[in-house]
CSV table of C-alpha atoms and ligand atoms in Angstrom, one decimal:
chain,number,residue,atom,x,y,z
A,28,MET,CA,17.3,-112.0,-5.7
A,29,SER,CA,17.5,-114.6,-8.4
A,30,GLU,CA,19.8,-114.0,-11.4
A,31,ILE,CA,18.1,-116.8,-13.4
A,32,CYS,CA,15.5,-114.5,-14.9
A,33,LYS,CA,16.4,-111.0,-16.1
A,34,ASN,CA,13.0,-109.6,-17.3
A,35,TRP,CA,9.3,-110.4,-17.8
A,36,THR,CA,9.5,-111.4,-21.4
A,37,GLN,CA,12.2,-114.0,-20.5
A,38,TRP,CA,10.1,-115.3,-17.7
A,39,LEU,CA,6.9,-115.5,-19.8
A,40,LYS,CA,8.7,-117.3,-22.6
A,41,GLN,CA,11.1,-119.6,-20.7
A,42,ASN,CA,11.0,-119.6,-16.9
A,43,ARG,CA,7.3,-120.3,-16.5
A,44,PHE,CA,7.7,-123.6,-18.3
A,45,ALA,CA,10.9,-124.6,-16.4
A,46,GLY,CA,10.9,-128.2,-15.3
A,47,GLN,CA,7.9,-129.1,-17.4
A,48,THR,CA,7.8,-132.0,-19.9
A,49,PRO,CA,6.9,-131.2,-23.5
A,50,GLU,CA,3.4,-132.7,-22.7
A,51,MET,CA,3.0,-130.4,-19.7
A,52,ILE,CA,4.1,-127.3,-21.7
A,53,GLU,CA,1.5,-128.2,-24.3
A,54,GLN,CA,-1.1,-128.5,-21.5
A,55,THR,CA,-0.1,-125.2,-19.9
A,56,THR,CA,-0.3,-123.5,-23.3
A,57,ARG,CA,-3.8,-124.9,-23.9
A,58,TRP,CA,-4.8,-123.9,-20.4
A,59,LEU,CA,-3.6,-120.3,-21.0
A,60,GLU,CA,-5.7,-120.1,-24.2
A,61,ALA,CA,-8.7,-121.4,-22.3
A,62,VAL,CA,-8.3,-118.7,-19.5
A,63,ARG,CA,-7.8,-116.0,-22.2
A,64,ASP,CA,-11.0,-117.1,-23.9
A,65,VAL,CA,-13.1,-117.0,-20.7
A,66,ILE,CA,-11.9,-113.5,-20.0
A,67,LEU,CA,-12.8,-112.4,-23.6
A,68,VAL,CA,-16.2,-114.0,-23.4
A,69,TYR,CA,-16.8,-112.1,-20.2
A,70,ALA,CA,-15.6,-108.9,-21.8
A,71,GLU,CA,-18.1,-108.9,-24.7
A,72,ILE,CA,-15.8,-106.6,-26.7
A,73,MET,CA,-17.4,-104.5,-29.4
A,74,GLU,CA,-15.6,-103.3,-32.5
A,75,HIS,CA,-15.6,-99.5,-31.6
A,76,GLU,CA,-14.6,-100.0,-28.0
A,77,THR,CA,-11.4,-98.9,-26.2
A,78,VAL,CA,-9.9,-102.0,-24.5
A,79,ILE,CA,-6.9,-102.1,-22.2
A,80,ASP,CA,-4.8,-105.2,-21.4
A,81,ILE,CA,-3.2,-104.3,-18.1
A,82,GLY,CA,0.1,-106.0,-17.5
A,83,CYS,CA,-0.1,-107.4,-21.0
A,84,GLY,CA,3.3,-109.2,-20.9
A,85,THR,CA,3.7,-110.9,-24.3
A,86,GLY,CA,0.1,-109.9,-25.3
A,87,LEU,CA,-1.9,-113.0,-24.5
A,88,LEU,CA,-5.2,-111.0,-24.1
A,89,ALA,CA,-4.4,-107.9,-26.2
A,90,PHE,CA,-3.7,-109.8,-29.4
A,91,LYS,CA,-7.0,-111.7,-29.2
A,92,ALA,CA,-8.9,-108.5,-28.4
A,93,LEU,CA,-7.3,-106.9,-31.5
A,94,GLU,CA,-8.4,-109.9,-33.6
A,95,LEU,CA,-11.9,-109.7,-32.2
A,96,GLN,CA,-12.1,-106.0,-33.1
A,97,ASP,CA,-10.5,-106.5,-36.5
A,98,CYS,CA,-8.3,-103.4,-35.7
A,99,LYS,CA,-11.4,-101.2,-35.8
A,100,GLY,CA,-11.4,-100.1,-32.2
A,101,LYS,CA,-8.5,-99.4,-29.8
A,102,VAL,CA,-6.6,-102.0,-27.9
A,103,ILE,CA,-4.1,-100.5,-25.4
A,104,PHE,CA,-1.1,-102.8,-24.7
A,105,SER,CA,-0.1,-101.6,-21.2
A,106,ASP,CA,2.6,-102.8,-18.9
A,107,LYS,CA,5.0,-101.4,-16.3
A,108,PHE,CA,8.0,-102.9,-18.2
A,109,GLN,CA,9.1,-101.7,-21.6
A,110,ASP,CA,10.6,-105.1,-22.6
A,111,CYS,CA,7.0,-106.5,-22.7
A,112,LEU,CA,5.8,-103.6,-24.9
A,113,ASP,CA,8.8,-104.0,-27.3
A,114,ASP,CA,8.1,-107.7,-27.6
A,115,CYS,CA,4.4,-107.0,-28.5
A,116,GLN,CA,5.4,-104.2,-30.9
A,117,LYS,CA,7.8,-106.5,-32.7
A,118,ILE,CA,5.1,-109.1,-33.3
A,119,LEU,CA,2.7,-106.3,-34.6
A,120,ASP,CA,5.4,-105.1,-36.9
A,121,GLU,CA,6.0,-108.6,-38.2
A,122,MET,CA,2.3,-109.0,-38.8
A,123,GLU,CA,2.3,-105.5,-40.5
A,124,ILE,CA,-0.5,-104.4,-38.2
A,125,LYS,CA,-0.4,-100.6,-38.1
A,126,GLU,CA,-3.7,-99.5,-36.5
A,127,GLY,CA,-6.2,-100.3,-33.8
A,128,TYR,CA,-3.8,-100.3,-31.0
A,129,GLU,CA,-1.6,-98.2,-28.7
A,130,MET,CA,1.4,-98.9,-26.4
A,131,LEU,CA,1.3,-97.6,-22.9
A,132,GLN,CA,4.1,-98.0,-20.4
A,133,SER,CA,2.4,-97.5,-17.1
A,134,PRO,CA,2.2,-99.3,-13.7
A,135,ILE,CA,-1.2,-100.5,-12.6
A,136,GLU,CA,-0.9,-98.2,-9.6
A,137,HIS,CA,-0.9,-95.1,-11.8
A,138,ILE,CA,-2.3,-95.8,-15.2
A,139,ALA,CA,-1.5,-92.9,-17.4
A,140,LEU,CA,-5.1,-92.5,-18.8
A,141,PRO,CA,-7.9,-90.1,-18.1
A,142,GLU,CA,-10.8,-91.0,-15.9
A,143,SER,CA,-13.7,-92.8,-17.6
A,144,SER,CA,-11.7,-93.4,-20.8
A,145,VAL,CA,-11.9,-97.2,-21.3
A,146,HIS,CA,-14.8,-99.6,-22.0
A,147,LYS,CA,-13.1,-102.8,-21.0
A,148,ALA,CA,-10.1,-103.6,-18.8
A,149,LEU,CA,-8.6,-107.1,-19.3
A,150,MET,CA,-6.0,-108.6,-17.0
A,151,ARG,CA,-4.4,-111.9,-16.3
A,152,SER,CA,-2.0,-112.7,-13.4
A,153,VAL,CA,-1.0,-109.1,-12.6
A,154,LEU,CA,-2.5,-108.3,-9.1
A,155,VAL,CA,-0.6,-111.4,-7.9
A,156,HIS,CA,2.6,-109.3,-8.4
A,157,VAL,CA,1.3,-106.2,-6.7
A,158,VAL,CA,1.6,-106.0,-2.9
A,159,ASN,CA,-1.1,-103.4,-2.4
A,160,LYS,CA,-4.1,-104.6,-4.4
A,161,GLN,CA,-6.6,-101.8,-3.3
A,162,PRO,CA,-4.9,-98.8,-5.0
A,163,ALA,CA,-4.4,-100.9,-8.2
A,164,ILE,CA,-8.1,-101.9,-8.3
A,165,ASN,CA,-9.2,-98.3,-7.5
A,166,GLU,CA,-7.1,-97.2,-10.5
A,167,ILE,CA,-8.8,-99.7,-12.8
A,168,TYR,CA,-12.2,-98.4,-11.6
A,169,ARG,CA,-11.1,-94.8,-12.3
A,170,ILE,CA,-10.2,-95.3,-15.9
A,171,LEU,CA,-13.3,-97.4,-16.8
A,172,LYS,CA,-16.3,-95.6,-18.2
A,173,PRO,CA,-19.6,-96.0,-16.3
A,174,GLY,CA,-20.9,-99.4,-17.4
A,175,GLY,CA,-17.4,-100.5,-18.3
A,176,LYS,CA,-16.1,-103.8,-17.2
A,177,LEU,CA,-13.0,-105.4,-15.6
A,178,CYS,CA,-12.6,-109.0,-16.7
A,179,ALA,CA,-9.6,-110.7,-15.1
A,180,PHE,CA,-8.0,-113.9,-13.9
A,181,GLU,CA,-5.7,-114.2,-10.8
A,182,PRO,CA,-4.1,-117.3,-9.3
A,183,VAL,CA,-4.9,-117.8,-5.6
A,184,ILE,CA,-1.6,-119.3,-4.5
A,185,ARG,CA,-2.1,-119.4,-0.8
A,186,SER,CA,-4.8,-122.0,-1.2
A,187,ASN,CA,-2.7,-124.3,-3.4
A,188,THR,CA,-1.3,-127.6,-2.3
A,189,ARG,CA,1.8,-127.0,-0.1
A,190,TYR,CA,5.0,-129.1,-0.2
A,191,TRP,CA,4.5,-130.5,3.2
A,192,GLN,CA,1.1,-131.9,2.1
A,193,ILE,CA,2.7,-134.2,-0.5
A,194,LEU,CA,5.7,-135.3,1.6
A,195,HIS,CA,6.1,-137.9,4.3
A,196,PRO,CA,7.7,-136.9,7.6
A,197,ALA,CA,9.7,-140.1,7.8
A,198,PHE,CA,11.6,-139.2,4.6
A,199,ILE,CA,12.3,-135.5,5.3
A,200,ASP,CA,14.8,-134.2,7.9
A,201,ARG,CA,13.3,-131.4,10.1
A,202,PHE,CA,9.9,-132.0,8.4
A,203,ASP,CA,8.0,-130.0,11.1
A,204,ASP,CA,10.4,-127.0,10.9
A,205,PHE,CA,10.0,-126.8,7.1
A,206,LYS,CA,6.2,-127.2,7.4
A,207,LYS,CA,6.1,-124.3,9.8
A,208,ALA,CA,8.4,-122.1,7.6
A,209,GLU,CA,6.3,-122.9,4.5
A,210,ASN,CA,3.1,-122.0,6.2
A,211,GLU,CA,4.7,-118.7,7.3
A,212,ILE,CA,5.9,-118.0,3.8
A,213,MET,CA,2.5,-118.7,2.3
A,214,GLU,CA,0.7,-116.4,4.9
A,215,ASN,CA,3.1,-113.4,4.7
A,216,PRO,CA,0.8,-110.3,4.4
A,217,LEU,CA,3.7,-108.4,2.6
A,218,ASP,CA,4.1,-111.0,-0.1
A,219,SER,CA,2.1,-110.1,-3.2
A,220,LEU,CA,2.0,-113.7,-4.3
A,221,CYS,CA,0.0,-115.0,-1.3
A,222,ASN,CA,-1.5,-112.0,0.5
A,223,PHE,CA,-5.0,-112.4,-1.0
A,224,ASP,CA,-7.8,-114.8,-1.9
A,225,GLU,CA,-11.2,-114.6,-3.5
A,226,ASN,CA,-12.7,-112.9,-0.5
A,227,THR,CA,-10.2,-110.2,-0.1
A,228,LEU,CA,-10.3,-109.5,-3.9
A,229,LYS,CA,-14.1,-109.2,-3.8
A,230,MET,CA,-13.8,-106.8,-0.9
A,231,ASN,CA,-11.2,-104.7,-2.8
A,232,LEU,CA,-13.6,-104.5,-5.8
A,233,GLU,CA,-16.5,-103.4,-3.7
A,234,ILE,CA,-14.5,-100.8,-1.9
A,235,ALA,CA,-13.3,-99.5,-5.3
A,236,GLY,CA,-17.0,-99.0,-6.2
A,237,PHE,CA,-17.8,-102.0,-8.5
A,238,SER,CA,-21.3,-103.1,-7.7
A,239,ILE,CA,-21.9,-106.8,-7.0
A,240,PRO,CA,-18.6,-108.0,-8.6
A,241,ASP,CA,-18.6,-111.6,-9.8
A,242,VAL,CA,-15.6,-113.4,-8.3
A,243,LYS,CA,-15.6,-117.1,-9.2
A,244,LEU,CA,-13.2,-119.4,-7.5
A,245,GLN,CA,-11.9,-122.2,-9.7
A,246,GLU,CA,-10.2,-125.2,-8.1
A,247,VAL,CA,-8.2,-127.4,-10.6
A,248,LYS,CA,-7.0,-130.8,-9.6
A,249,SER,CA,-4.0,-132.4,-11.5
A,250,SER,CA,-1.9,-135.5,-11.1
A,251,TYR,CA,1.4,-136.3,-12.6
A,252,VAL,CA,4.6,-138.3,-12.0
A,253,VAL,CA,7.5,-136.1,-10.8
A,254,GLN,CA,10.4,-136.3,-13.3
A,255,PRO,CA,14.1,-136.1,-12.5
A,256,ASN,CA,15.2,-132.5,-12.0
A,257,MET,CA,11.7,-131.2,-11.6
A,258,VAL,CA,12.1,-130.6,-7.9
A,259,LYS,CA,15.3,-128.6,-8.4
A,260,GLU,CA,13.4,-126.4,-11.0
A,261,TRP,CA,10.5,-125.8,-8.6
A,262,PHE,CA,13.0,-124.5,-6.0
A,263,VAL,CA,15.4,-122.4,-8.0
A,264,ASN,CA,13.1,-120.8,-10.6
A,265,PRO,CA,11.7,-117.5,-9.4
A,266,PRO,CA,7.9,-116.9,-9.6
A,267,SER,CA,8.7,-113.6,-11.4
A,268,PRO,CA,11.8,-111.7,-12.4
A,269,ASN,CA,11.8,-109.6,-9.2
A,270,GLN,CA,10.8,-112.2,-6.6
A,271,PRO,CA,12.9,-114.6,-4.7
A,272,SER,CA,12.8,-118.3,-5.6
A,273,THR,CA,11.4,-120.9,-3.2
A,274,LYS,CA,14.9,-121.8,-2.2
A,275,GLU,CA,15.7,-118.1,-1.5
A,276,ARG,CA,12.5,-117.9,0.6
A,277,PHE,CA,13.6,-120.9,2.8
A,278,LEU,CA,17.1,-119.4,3.2
A,279,LYS,CA,15.4,-116.7,5.4
A,280,TYR,CA,14.7,-119.5,7.9
A,281,PHE,CA,17.6,-122.0,7.5
A,282,ASP,CA,21.2,-122.0,6.4
A,283,GLU,CA,22.2,-123.1,2.9
A,284,PRO,CA,23.3,-126.7,3.7
A,285,THR,CA,20.0,-127.3,5.5
A,286,VAL,CA,17.9,-126.0,2.6
A,287,ASN,CA,20.1,-128.0,0.1
A,288,LYS,CA,19.5,-131.1,2.3
A,289,PHE,CA,15.7,-130.4,2.3
A,290,MET,CA,15.7,-130.0,-1.5
A,291,GLN,CA,17.6,-133.3,-1.8
A,292,ASP,CA,15.1,-135.1,0.5
A,293,VAL,CA,12.1,-133.7,-1.3
A,294,SER,CA,13.6,-134.7,-4.7
A,295,ASN,CA,14.5,-138.3,-3.4
A,296,TYR,CA,11.0,-138.7,-2.0
A,297,LEU,CA,9.0,-137.3,-4.9
A,298,THR,CA,10.9,-138.3,-8.0
A,299,GLY,CA,9.1,-141.1,-9.8
A,300,ARG,CA,6.1,-140.7,-7.5
A,301,LYS,CA,2.6,-139.7,-8.7
A,302,ILE,CA,1.5,-136.5,-6.9
A,303,ASP,CA,-2.0,-135.0,-6.7
A,304,LEU,CA,-2.1,-131.2,-6.7
A,305,LYS,CA,-4.9,-128.6,-6.1
A,306,THR,CA,-4.5,-125.2,-7.8
A,307,ASN,CA,-6.8,-122.3,-7.2
A,308,ALA,CA,-7.7,-119.2,-9.2
A,309,VAL,CA,-10.4,-116.6,-9.6
A,310,PHE,CA,-12.2,-115.2,-12.6
A,311,ILE,CA,-13.4,-111.7,-12.1
A,312,ASN,CA,-16.3,-110.1,-14.0
A,313,ALA,CA,-17.0,-106.6,-12.5
A,314,THR,CA,-19.0,-103.7,-13.9
A,315,LYS,CA,-18.5,-100.0,-13.0
B,405,LIG,C1,2.5,-113.2,-15.1
B,405,LIG,S1,2.7,-111.9,-16.2
B,405,LIG,C2,1.2,-111.9,-17.1
B,405,LIG,C3,1.3,-111.4,-18.5
B,405,LIG,C4,0.1,-111.5,-19.4
B,405,LIG,N1,-1.0,-110.8,-18.8
B,405,LIG,C5,-0.3,-112.9,-19.6
B,405,LIG,O1,-1.4,-113.4,-19.1
B,405,LIG,O2,0.4,-113.7,-20.3
B,405,LIG,C6,2.6,-110.5,-15.2
B,405,LIG,C7,2.7,-109.2,-16.0
B,405,LIG,O3,2.4,-108.1,-15.1
B,405,LIG,C8,3.3,-107.1,-15.4
B,405,LIG,N2,3.4,-106.3,-14.2
B,405,LIG,C9,4.0,-106.6,-13.0
B,405,LIG,N3,3.8,-105.6,-12.1
B,405,LIG,C10,3.1,-104.6,-12.7
B,405,LIG,C11,2.6,-103.4,-12.3
B,405,LIG,N4,2.8,-102.9,-11.1
B,405,LIG,N5,1.9,-102.6,-13.2
B,405,LIG,C12,1.7,-103.1,-14.5
B,405,LIG,N6,2.1,-104.3,-14.9
B,405,LIG,C13,2.8,-105.0,-14.0
B,405,LIG,C14,4.6,-107.7,-15.8
B,405,LIG,O4,5.4,-106.9,-16.5
B,405,LIG,C15,4.0,-108.9,-16.6
B,405,LIG,O5,3.9,-108.6,-17.9
């Protein structure tokens, strides 16, 4: 497993921007704020409500919910990992905010809250790190009050542009073998990152009991020129602290010299070239 990233706060602050130019970091930050704002519009948070940010990380959703409630309701910062809660608490202490929130260290699979205790559940990019989505979604349903809402965003990675789609076979040794391996990696049912899409999520929500959940697929197209070193970063940076990097995934199929040669071929072919990418995600708005 990758040693590059020790914990979630490090990943959220550094690794997720790895290989990006300052302009791209700025774009990613603006995009995160836009996603946050859509989730909060869906949630229609009222001042007195109890709101939970599940897998809050560094508090993208929870801090905005707290601001919207003007600290008059209750925002639960919840995460499986204590480093995330410590990071959020530090910011709250610095801002001298003492009320309107609680910290809850709890995995999504067993949220330490009573049944029907929460008005709104907010979540961004958490199910993508959970192998079995159904028990997690059942658990969110359990803690919501009748009429309560789950408002969330999840990337749908398996529908994104794959490496082989932006490469040319003539410039890549063993192109067909790497294409086959990549397709297998992206279709692995045991890999939380790519074992779901908008249809499976809708089904999970319905099975949990949400009536007519709204699951909107969003496809974003982007184009940019690949910069020196970008390809290496794509391969060696893990998608989360506890997941293998793309390089490590390919090492299950090929020996290290072969994977290194592939990375070099990809880098030689793409660096300086303009690429067009398709990135998919879903917005969820579901009522209990
Ligand atoms: C990609 S980050 C998203 C953080 C935050 N929601 C945001 O949008 O910036 C994924 C978060 O999910 C949390 N997480 C991962 N697995 C979890 C689990 N089983 N239960 C609860 N939280 C989990 C991680 O600690 C991390 O904070």
